[in-house]
Amino acid sequence: MTVYGYARVSTVGQKLEVQEEALHNAGCEVIYSEKFTGTTKERPQFIELMDTIDEGDTLVVTKLDRFARSTKDAIELVTELYERGVIVNVLNLGIIDRSTAAGKLMFNVFAAFAEFERDMIVERTQEGKAAARQKADFREGRPTIAKAQIDTAMMLLKDNSIRKVAQMTGLSVSTIQRYKKKREAAQ
């Protein structure tokens, strides 16, 4: 009877620590963590967890959308785990009791709201990007660096350290190093 936790973030820039701490505080003995978008089935840690978890074990997740990709997926996963004798505890919802009609109803409603919330975030993000594209000065991606700015940085490198030049020009250390290597290779 092991208490397992599962933590997932969608992008590499997001951090797992908050979820992992909540899972530790909830008494999880083993935590599986990964950085994968919820819309992909390629979740090796989740697959390993599903292969490991047995009857009498408990699975704890911080939120339903960290665990399932859609309402349909959540219902299928929770039903499968329930049939295997696994207790599912979603920290912001509580233990999911699929043994009663009311429990099934509440779970389905919560799953639908979790999917709706995720869809709304995606929609707002897309709307924001579309609005930004309408502006005349919109440029997608990183801003370009002016040749004059690079030339100035290379000139300053003759008498200053890379870190000092970065502070003086506002360029990052890695950008200065990259252009320095390019210049040295060209000579």
PDB file of C-alpha atoms in Angstrom:
ATOM      1  CA  MET A   1       0.000   0.000   0.000  1.00  0.00           C
ATOM      2  CA  THR A   2       2.175   2.754  -1.382  1.00  0.00           C
ATOM      3  CA  VAL A   3       1.215   6.398  -1.839  1.00  0.00           C
ATOM      4  CA  TYR A   4       2.431   7.561  -5.248  1.00  0.00           C
ATOM      5  CA  GLY A   5       2.522  11.115  -6.518  1.00  0.00           C
ATOM      6  CA  TYR A   6       2.553  12.377 -10.082  1.00  0.00           C
ATOM      7  CA  ALA A   7       3.741  15.863 -11.050  1.00  0.00           C
ATOM      8  CA  ARG A   8       3.844  17.283 -14.562  1.00  0.00           C
ATOM      9  CA  VAL A   9       4.550  20.644 -16.117  1.00  0.00           C
ATOM     10  CA  SER A  10       3.834  21.486 -19.741  1.00  0.00           C
ATOM     11  CA  THR A  11       6.959  23.380 -20.690  1.00  0.00           C
ATOM     12  CA  VAL A  12      10.627  23.230 -19.892  1.00  0.00           C
ATOM     13  CA  GLY A  13      10.513  26.731 -18.366  1.00  0.00           C
ATOM     14  CA  GLN A  14       7.965  25.716 -15.741  1.00  0.00           C
ATOM     15  CA  LYS A  15       9.093  24.298 -12.414  1.00  0.00           C
ATOM     16  CA  LEU A  16       8.038  21.026 -10.784  1.00  0.00           C
ATOM     17  CA  GLU A  17       9.067  22.020  -7.245  1.00  0.00           C
ATOM     18  CA  VAL A  18       5.696  23.459  -6.141  1.00  0.00           C
ATOM     19  CA  GLN A  19       3.818  20.309  -7.177  1.00  0.00           C
ATOM     20  CA  GLU A  20       6.493  18.016  -5.723  1.00  0.00           C
ATOM     21  CA  GLU A  21       6.383  19.856  -2.392  1.00  0.00           C
ATOM     22  CA  ALA A  22       2.575  19.557  -2.259  1.00  0.00           C
ATOM     23  CA  LEU A  23       2.856  15.837  -3.023  1.00  0.00           C
ATOM     24  CA  HIS A  24       5.487  15.360  -0.289  1.00  0.00           C
ATOM     25  CA  ASN A  25       3.214  17.220   2.150  1.00  0.00           C
ATOM     26  CA  ALA A  26       0.351  14.910   1.135  1.00  0.00           C
ATOM     27  CA  GLY A  27       2.407  11.903   2.239  1.00  0.00           C
ATOM     28  CA  CYS A  28       3.615  10.593  -1.110  1.00  0.00           C
ATOM     29  CA  GLU A  29       6.348   8.008  -0.709  1.00  0.00           C
ATOM     30  CA  VAL A  30       7.289   7.841  -4.404  1.00  0.00           C
ATOM     31  CA  ILE A  31       6.900  10.746  -6.833  1.00  0.00           C
ATOM     32  CA  TYR A  32       7.040  10.518 -10.605  1.00  0.00           C
ATOM     33  CA  SER A  33       7.773  13.846 -12.323  1.00  0.00           C
ATOM     34  CA  GLU A  34       8.120  14.957 -15.917  1.00  0.00           C
ATOM     35  CA  LYS A  35       8.082  17.928 -18.264  1.00  0.00           C
ATOM     36  CA  PHE A  36       5.741  17.073 -21.117  1.00  0.00           C
ATOM     37  CA  THR A  37       2.718  18.780 -22.551  1.00  0.00           C
ATOM     38  CA  GLY A  38      -0.501  17.174 -21.380  1.00  0.00           C
ATOM     39  CA  THR A  39      -1.734  16.882 -24.950  1.00  0.00           C
ATOM     40  CA  THR A  40       0.863  14.258 -25.833  1.00  0.00           C
ATOM     41  CA  LYS A  41       0.720  10.602 -24.917  1.00  0.00           C
ATOM     42  CA  GLU A  42       4.520  10.506 -24.673  1.00  0.00           C
ATOM     43  CA  ARG A  43       4.759  10.617 -20.899  1.00  0.00           C
ATOM     44  CA  PRO A  44       7.301   7.927 -19.920  1.00  0.00           C
ATOM     45  CA  GLN A  45       7.121   8.609 -16.168  1.00  0.00           C
ATOM     46  CA  PHE A  46       3.328   8.406 -16.211  1.00  0.00           C
ATOM     47  CA  ILE A  47       3.440   5.147 -18.185  1.00  0.00           C
ATOM     48  CA  GLU A  48       5.932   3.720 -15.672  1.00  0.00           C
ATOM     49  CA  LEU A  49       3.685   4.837 -12.794  1.00  0.00           C
ATOM     50  CA  MET A  50       0.645   3.165 -14.361  1.00  0.00           C
ATOM     51  CA  ASP A  51       2.662  -0.053 -14.772  1.00  0.00           C
ATOM     52  CA  THR A  52       3.839   0.095 -11.145  1.00  0.00           C
ATOM     53  CA  ILE A  53       0.707   1.081  -9.215  1.00  0.00           C
ATOM     54  CA  ASP A  54      -1.293  -1.814  -7.709  1.00  0.00           C
ATOM     55  CA  GLU A  55      -4.454  -2.577  -5.792  1.00  0.00           C
ATOM     56  CA  GLY A  56      -4.524  -0.811  -2.432  1.00  0.00           C
ATOM     57  CA  ASP A  57      -2.113   1.918  -3.562  1.00  0.00           C
ATOM     58  CA  THR A  58      -3.021   5.602  -3.708  1.00  0.00           C
ATOM     59  CA  LEU A  59      -2.252   8.014  -6.541  1.00  0.00           C
ATOM     60  CA  VAL A  60      -2.027  11.688  -5.586  1.00  0.00           C
ATOM     61  CA  VAL A  61      -1.955  14.563  -8.099  1.00  0.00           C
ATOM     62  CA  THR A  62      -2.168  18.276  -7.350  1.00  0.00           C
ATOM     63  CA  LYS A  63      -4.756  19.046 -10.047  1.00  0.00           C
ATOM     64  CA  LEU A  64      -6.753  17.007 -12.512  1.00  0.00           C
ATOM     65  CA  ASP A  65      -5.152  18.688 -15.539  1.00  0.00           C
ATOM     66  CA  ARG A  66      -1.678  17.538 -14.393  1.00  0.00           C
ATOM     67  CA  PHE A  67      -2.914  13.966 -14.695  1.00  0.00           C
ATOM     68  CA  ALA A  68      -5.199  13.804 -17.742  1.00  0.00           C
ATOM     69  CA  ARG A  69      -5.256  15.420 -21.183  1.00  0.00           C
ATOM     70  CA  SER A  70      -9.036  15.812 -21.480  1.00  0.00           C
ATOM     71  CA  THR A  71     -12.322  15.068 -19.713  1.00  0.00           C
ATOM     72  CA  LYS A  72     -12.592  11.790 -21.612  1.00  0.00           C
ATOM     73  CA  ASP A  73      -9.016  10.853 -20.674  1.00  0.00           C
ATOM     74  CA  ALA A  74      -9.592  11.735 -16.994  1.00  0.00           C
ATOM     75  CA  ILE A  75     -12.749   9.622 -16.828  1.00  0.00           C
ATOM     76  CA  GLU A  76     -11.012   6.667 -18.493  1.00  0.00           C
ATOM     77  CA  LEU A  77      -7.918   6.882 -16.259  1.00  0.00           C
ATOM     78  CA  VAL A  78      -9.829   7.264 -12.999  1.00  0.00           C
ATOM     79  CA  THR A  79     -12.205   4.451 -13.990  1.00  0.00           C
ATOM     80  CA  GLU A  80      -9.257   2.173 -14.834  1.00  0.00           C
ATOM     81  CA  LEU A  81      -7.541   2.968 -11.530  1.00  0.00           C
ATOM     82  CA  TYR A  82     -10.783   2.516  -9.572  1.00  0.00           C
ATOM     83  CA  GLU A  83     -11.328  -0.884 -11.198  1.00  0.00           C
ATOM     84  CA  ARG A  84      -7.740  -1.851 -10.276  1.00  0.00           C
ATOM     85  CA  GLY A  85      -8.432  -0.940  -6.630  1.00  0.00           C
ATOM     86  CA  VAL A  86      -6.340   2.243  -6.636  1.00  0.00           C
ATOM     87  CA  ILE A  87      -7.469   5.297  -4.652  1.00  0.00           C
ATOM     88  CA  VAL A  88      -7.156   8.573  -6.597  1.00  0.00           C
ATOM     89  CA  ASN A  89      -6.637  11.765  -4.598  1.00  0.00           C
ATOM     90  CA  VAL A  90      -6.669  15.061  -6.506  1.00  0.00           C
ATOM     91  CA  LEU A  91      -5.433  17.572  -3.934  1.00  0.00           C
ATOM     92  CA  ASN A  92      -7.639  20.463  -5.054  1.00  0.00           C
ATOM     93  CA  LEU A  93     -10.719  18.169  -5.254  1.00  0.00           C
ATOM     94  CA  GLY A  94     -10.180  15.481  -2.627  1.00  0.00           C
ATOM     95  CA  ILE A  95     -10.382  11.714  -2.903  1.00  0.00           C
ATOM     96  CA  ILE A  96     -12.421  10.654  -5.914  1.00  0.00           C
ATOM     97  CA  ASP A  97     -15.042   8.119  -4.852  1.00  0.00           C
ATOM     98  CA  ARG A  98     -16.426   6.473  -7.978  1.00  0.00           C
ATOM     99  CA  SER A  99     -18.404   3.937  -5.954  1.00  0.00           C
ATOM    100  CA  THR A 100     -21.430   6.233  -5.627  1.00  0.00           C
ATOM    101  CA  ALA A 101     -23.595   7.947  -8.240  1.00  0.00           C
ATOM    102  CA  ALA A 102     -22.921  11.328  -6.602  1.00  0.00           C
ATOM    103  CA  GLY A 103     -19.167  10.663  -6.616  1.00  0.00           C
ATOM    104  CA  LYS A 104     -19.239   9.777 -10.320  1.00  0.00           C
ATOM    105  CA  LEU A 105     -21.257  12.904 -11.116  1.00  0.00           C
ATOM    106  CA  MET A 106     -18.955  15.197  -9.135  1.00  0.00           C
ATOM    107  CA  PHE A 107     -15.880  13.716 -10.776  1.00  0.00           C
ATOM    108  CA  ASN A 108     -17.318  14.165 -14.283  1.00  0.00           C
ATOM    109  CA  VAL A 109     -18.237  17.787 -13.523  1.00  0.00           C
ATOM    110  CA  PHE A 110     -14.766  18.529 -12.117  1.00  0.00           C
ATOM    111  CA  ALA A 111     -13.097  16.858 -15.119  1.00  0.00           C
ATOM    112  CA  ALA A 112     -15.182  18.943 -17.523  1.00  0.00           C
ATOM    113  CA  PHE A 113     -14.264  22.151 -15.674  1.00  0.00           C
ATOM    114  CA  ALA A 114     -10.556  21.255 -15.681  1.00  0.00           C
ATOM    115  CA  GLU A 115     -10.657  20.751 -19.450  1.00  0.00           C
ATOM    116  CA  PHE A 116     -12.654  23.971 -19.893  1.00  0.00           C
ATOM    117  CA  GLU A 117     -10.111  25.923 -17.830  1.00  0.00           C
ATOM    118  CA  ARG A 118      -7.223  24.576 -19.916  1.00  0.00           C
ATOM    119  CA  ASP A 119      -9.063  25.363 -23.170  1.00  0.00           C
ATOM    120  CA  MET A 120      -9.742  28.927 -21.986  1.00  0.00           C
ATOM    121  CA  ILE A 121      -6.049  29.474 -21.221  1.00  0.00           C
ATOM    122  CA  VAL A 122      -5.104  28.242 -24.703  1.00  0.00           C
ATOM    123  CA  GLU A 123      -7.776  30.448 -26.275  1.00  0.00           C
ATOM    124  CA  ARG A 124      -6.643  33.563 -24.376  1.00  0.00           C
ATOM    125  CA  THR A 125      -3.023  32.891 -25.324  1.00  0.00           C
ATOM    126  CA  GLN A 126      -3.947  32.565 -28.996  1.00  0.00           C
ATOM    127  CA  GLU A 127      -6.049  35.749 -28.839  1.00  0.00           C
ATOM    128  CA  GLY A 128      -3.146  37.629 -27.261  1.00  0.00           C
ATOM    129  CA  LYS A 129      -0.759  36.466 -29.968  1.00  0.00           C
ATOM    130  CA  ALA A 130      -3.258  37.393 -32.702  1.00  0.00           C
ATOM    131  CA  ALA A 131      -3.712  40.878 -31.203  1.00  0.00           C
ATOM    132  CA  ALA A 132       0.049  41.357 -30.981  1.00  0.00           C
ATOM    133  CA  ARG A 133       0.463  40.362 -34.644  1.00  0.00           C
ATOM    134  CA  GLN A 134      -1.890  43.209 -35.636  1.00  0.00           C
ATOM    135  CA  LYS A 135       0.556  45.818 -34.335  1.00  0.00           C
ATOM    136  CA  ALA A 136       2.875  47.334 -36.923  1.00  0.00           C
ATOM    137  CA  ASP A 137       5.980  46.853 -34.779  1.00  0.00           C
ATOM    138  CA  PHE A 138       5.260  43.192 -33.947  1.00  0.00           C
ATOM    139  CA  ARG A 139       8.174  40.801 -34.328  1.00  0.00           C
ATOM    140  CA  GLU A 140       7.821  37.183 -33.320  1.00  0.00           C
ATOM    141  CA  GLY A 141      10.763  35.587 -31.560  1.00  0.00           C
ATOM    142  CA  ARG A 142      13.779  37.200 -30.028  1.00  0.00           C
ATOM    143  CA  PRO A 143      14.596  40.793 -30.897  1.00  0.00           C
ATOM    144  CA  THR A 144      17.426  41.225 -33.389  1.00  0.00           C
ATOM    145  CA  ILE A 145      20.683  42.759 -32.265  1.00  0.00           C
ATOM    146  CA  ALA A 146      21.998  45.724 -34.217  1.00  0.00           C
ATOM    147  CA  LYS A 147      25.388  45.279 -35.913  1.00  0.00           C
ATOM    148  CA  ALA A 148      26.539  48.519 -34.284  1.00  0.00           C
ATOM    149  CA  GLN A 149      25.732  47.079 -30.848  1.00  0.00           C
ATOM    150  CA  ILE A 150      27.845  43.983 -31.588  1.00  0.00           C
ATOM    151  CA  ASP A 151      30.692  46.096 -32.994  1.00  0.00           C
ATOM    152  CA  THR A 152      30.660  48.238 -29.844  1.00  0.00           C
ATOM    153  CA  ALA A 153      30.718  45.144 -27.630  1.00  0.00           C
ATOM    154  CA  MET A 154      33.648  43.640 -29.566  1.00  0.00           C
ATOM    155  CA  MET A 155      35.570  46.903 -29.280  1.00  0.00           C
ATOM    156  CA  LEU A 156      34.897  47.083 -25.516  1.00  0.00           C
ATOM    157  CA  LEU A 157      36.168  43.501 -25.109  1.00  0.00           C
ATOM    158  CA  LYS A 158      39.698  44.682 -25.870  1.00  0.00           C
ATOM    159  CA  ASP A 159      39.890  46.433 -22.475  1.00  0.00           C
ATOM    160  CA  ASN A 160      37.101  44.787 -20.425  1.00  0.00           C
ATOM    161  CA  SER A 161      35.874  41.383 -19.321  1.00  0.00           C
ATOM    162  CA  ILE A 162      32.877  39.752 -20.987  1.00  0.00           C
ATOM    163  CA  ARG A 163      30.752  40.316 -17.862  1.00  0.00           C
ATOM    164  CA  LYS A 164      31.694  43.994 -17.745  1.00  0.00           C
ATOM    165  CA  VAL A 165      30.868  44.417 -21.449  1.00  0.00           C
ATOM    166  CA  ALA A 166      27.528  42.679 -20.862  1.00  0.00           C
ATOM    167  CA  GLN A 167      26.717  45.181 -18.107  1.00  0.00           C
ATOM    168  CA  MET A 168      27.811  48.107 -20.257  1.00  0.00           C
ATOM    169  CA  THR A 169      25.920  47.111 -23.419  1.00  0.00           C
ATOM    170  CA  GLY A 170      22.875  45.309 -22.051  1.00  0.00           C
ATOM    171  CA  LEU A 171      23.734  42.211 -24.080  1.00  0.00           C
ATOM    172  CA  SER A 172      23.855  38.830 -22.380  1.00  0.00           C
ATOM    173  CA  VAL A 173      27.171  37.141 -21.608  1.00  0.00           C
ATOM    174  CA  SER A 174      26.263  34.216 -23.888  1.00  0.00           C
ATOM    175  CA  THR A 175      25.473  36.572 -26.796  1.00  0.00           C
ATOM    176  CA  ILE A 176      28.826  38.311 -26.425  1.00  0.00           C
ATOM    177  CA  GLN A 177      30.640  34.960 -26.198  1.00  0.00           C
ATOM    178  CA  ARG A 178      28.847  33.692 -29.315  1.00  0.00           C
ATOM    179  CA  TYR A 179      29.735  36.756 -31.410  1.00  0.00           C
ATOM    180  CA  LYS A 180      33.304  36.741 -30.064  1.00  0.00           C
ATOM    181  CA  LYS A 181      33.737  33.124 -31.229  1.00  0.00           C
ATOM    182  CA  LYS A 182      32.255  33.996 -34.635  1.00  0.00           C
ATOM    183  CA  ARG A 183      34.692  36.893 -35.040  1.00  0.00           C
ATOM    184  CA  GLU A 184      37.666  34.767 -33.952  1.00  0.00           C
ATOM    185  CA  ALA A 185      36.679  31.976 -36.353  1.00  0.00           C
ATOM    186  CA  ALA A 186      36.350  34.465 -39.226  1.00  0.00           C
ATOM    187  CA  GLN A 187      39.888  35.816 -38.698  1.00  0.00           C
TER     188      GLN A 187
END
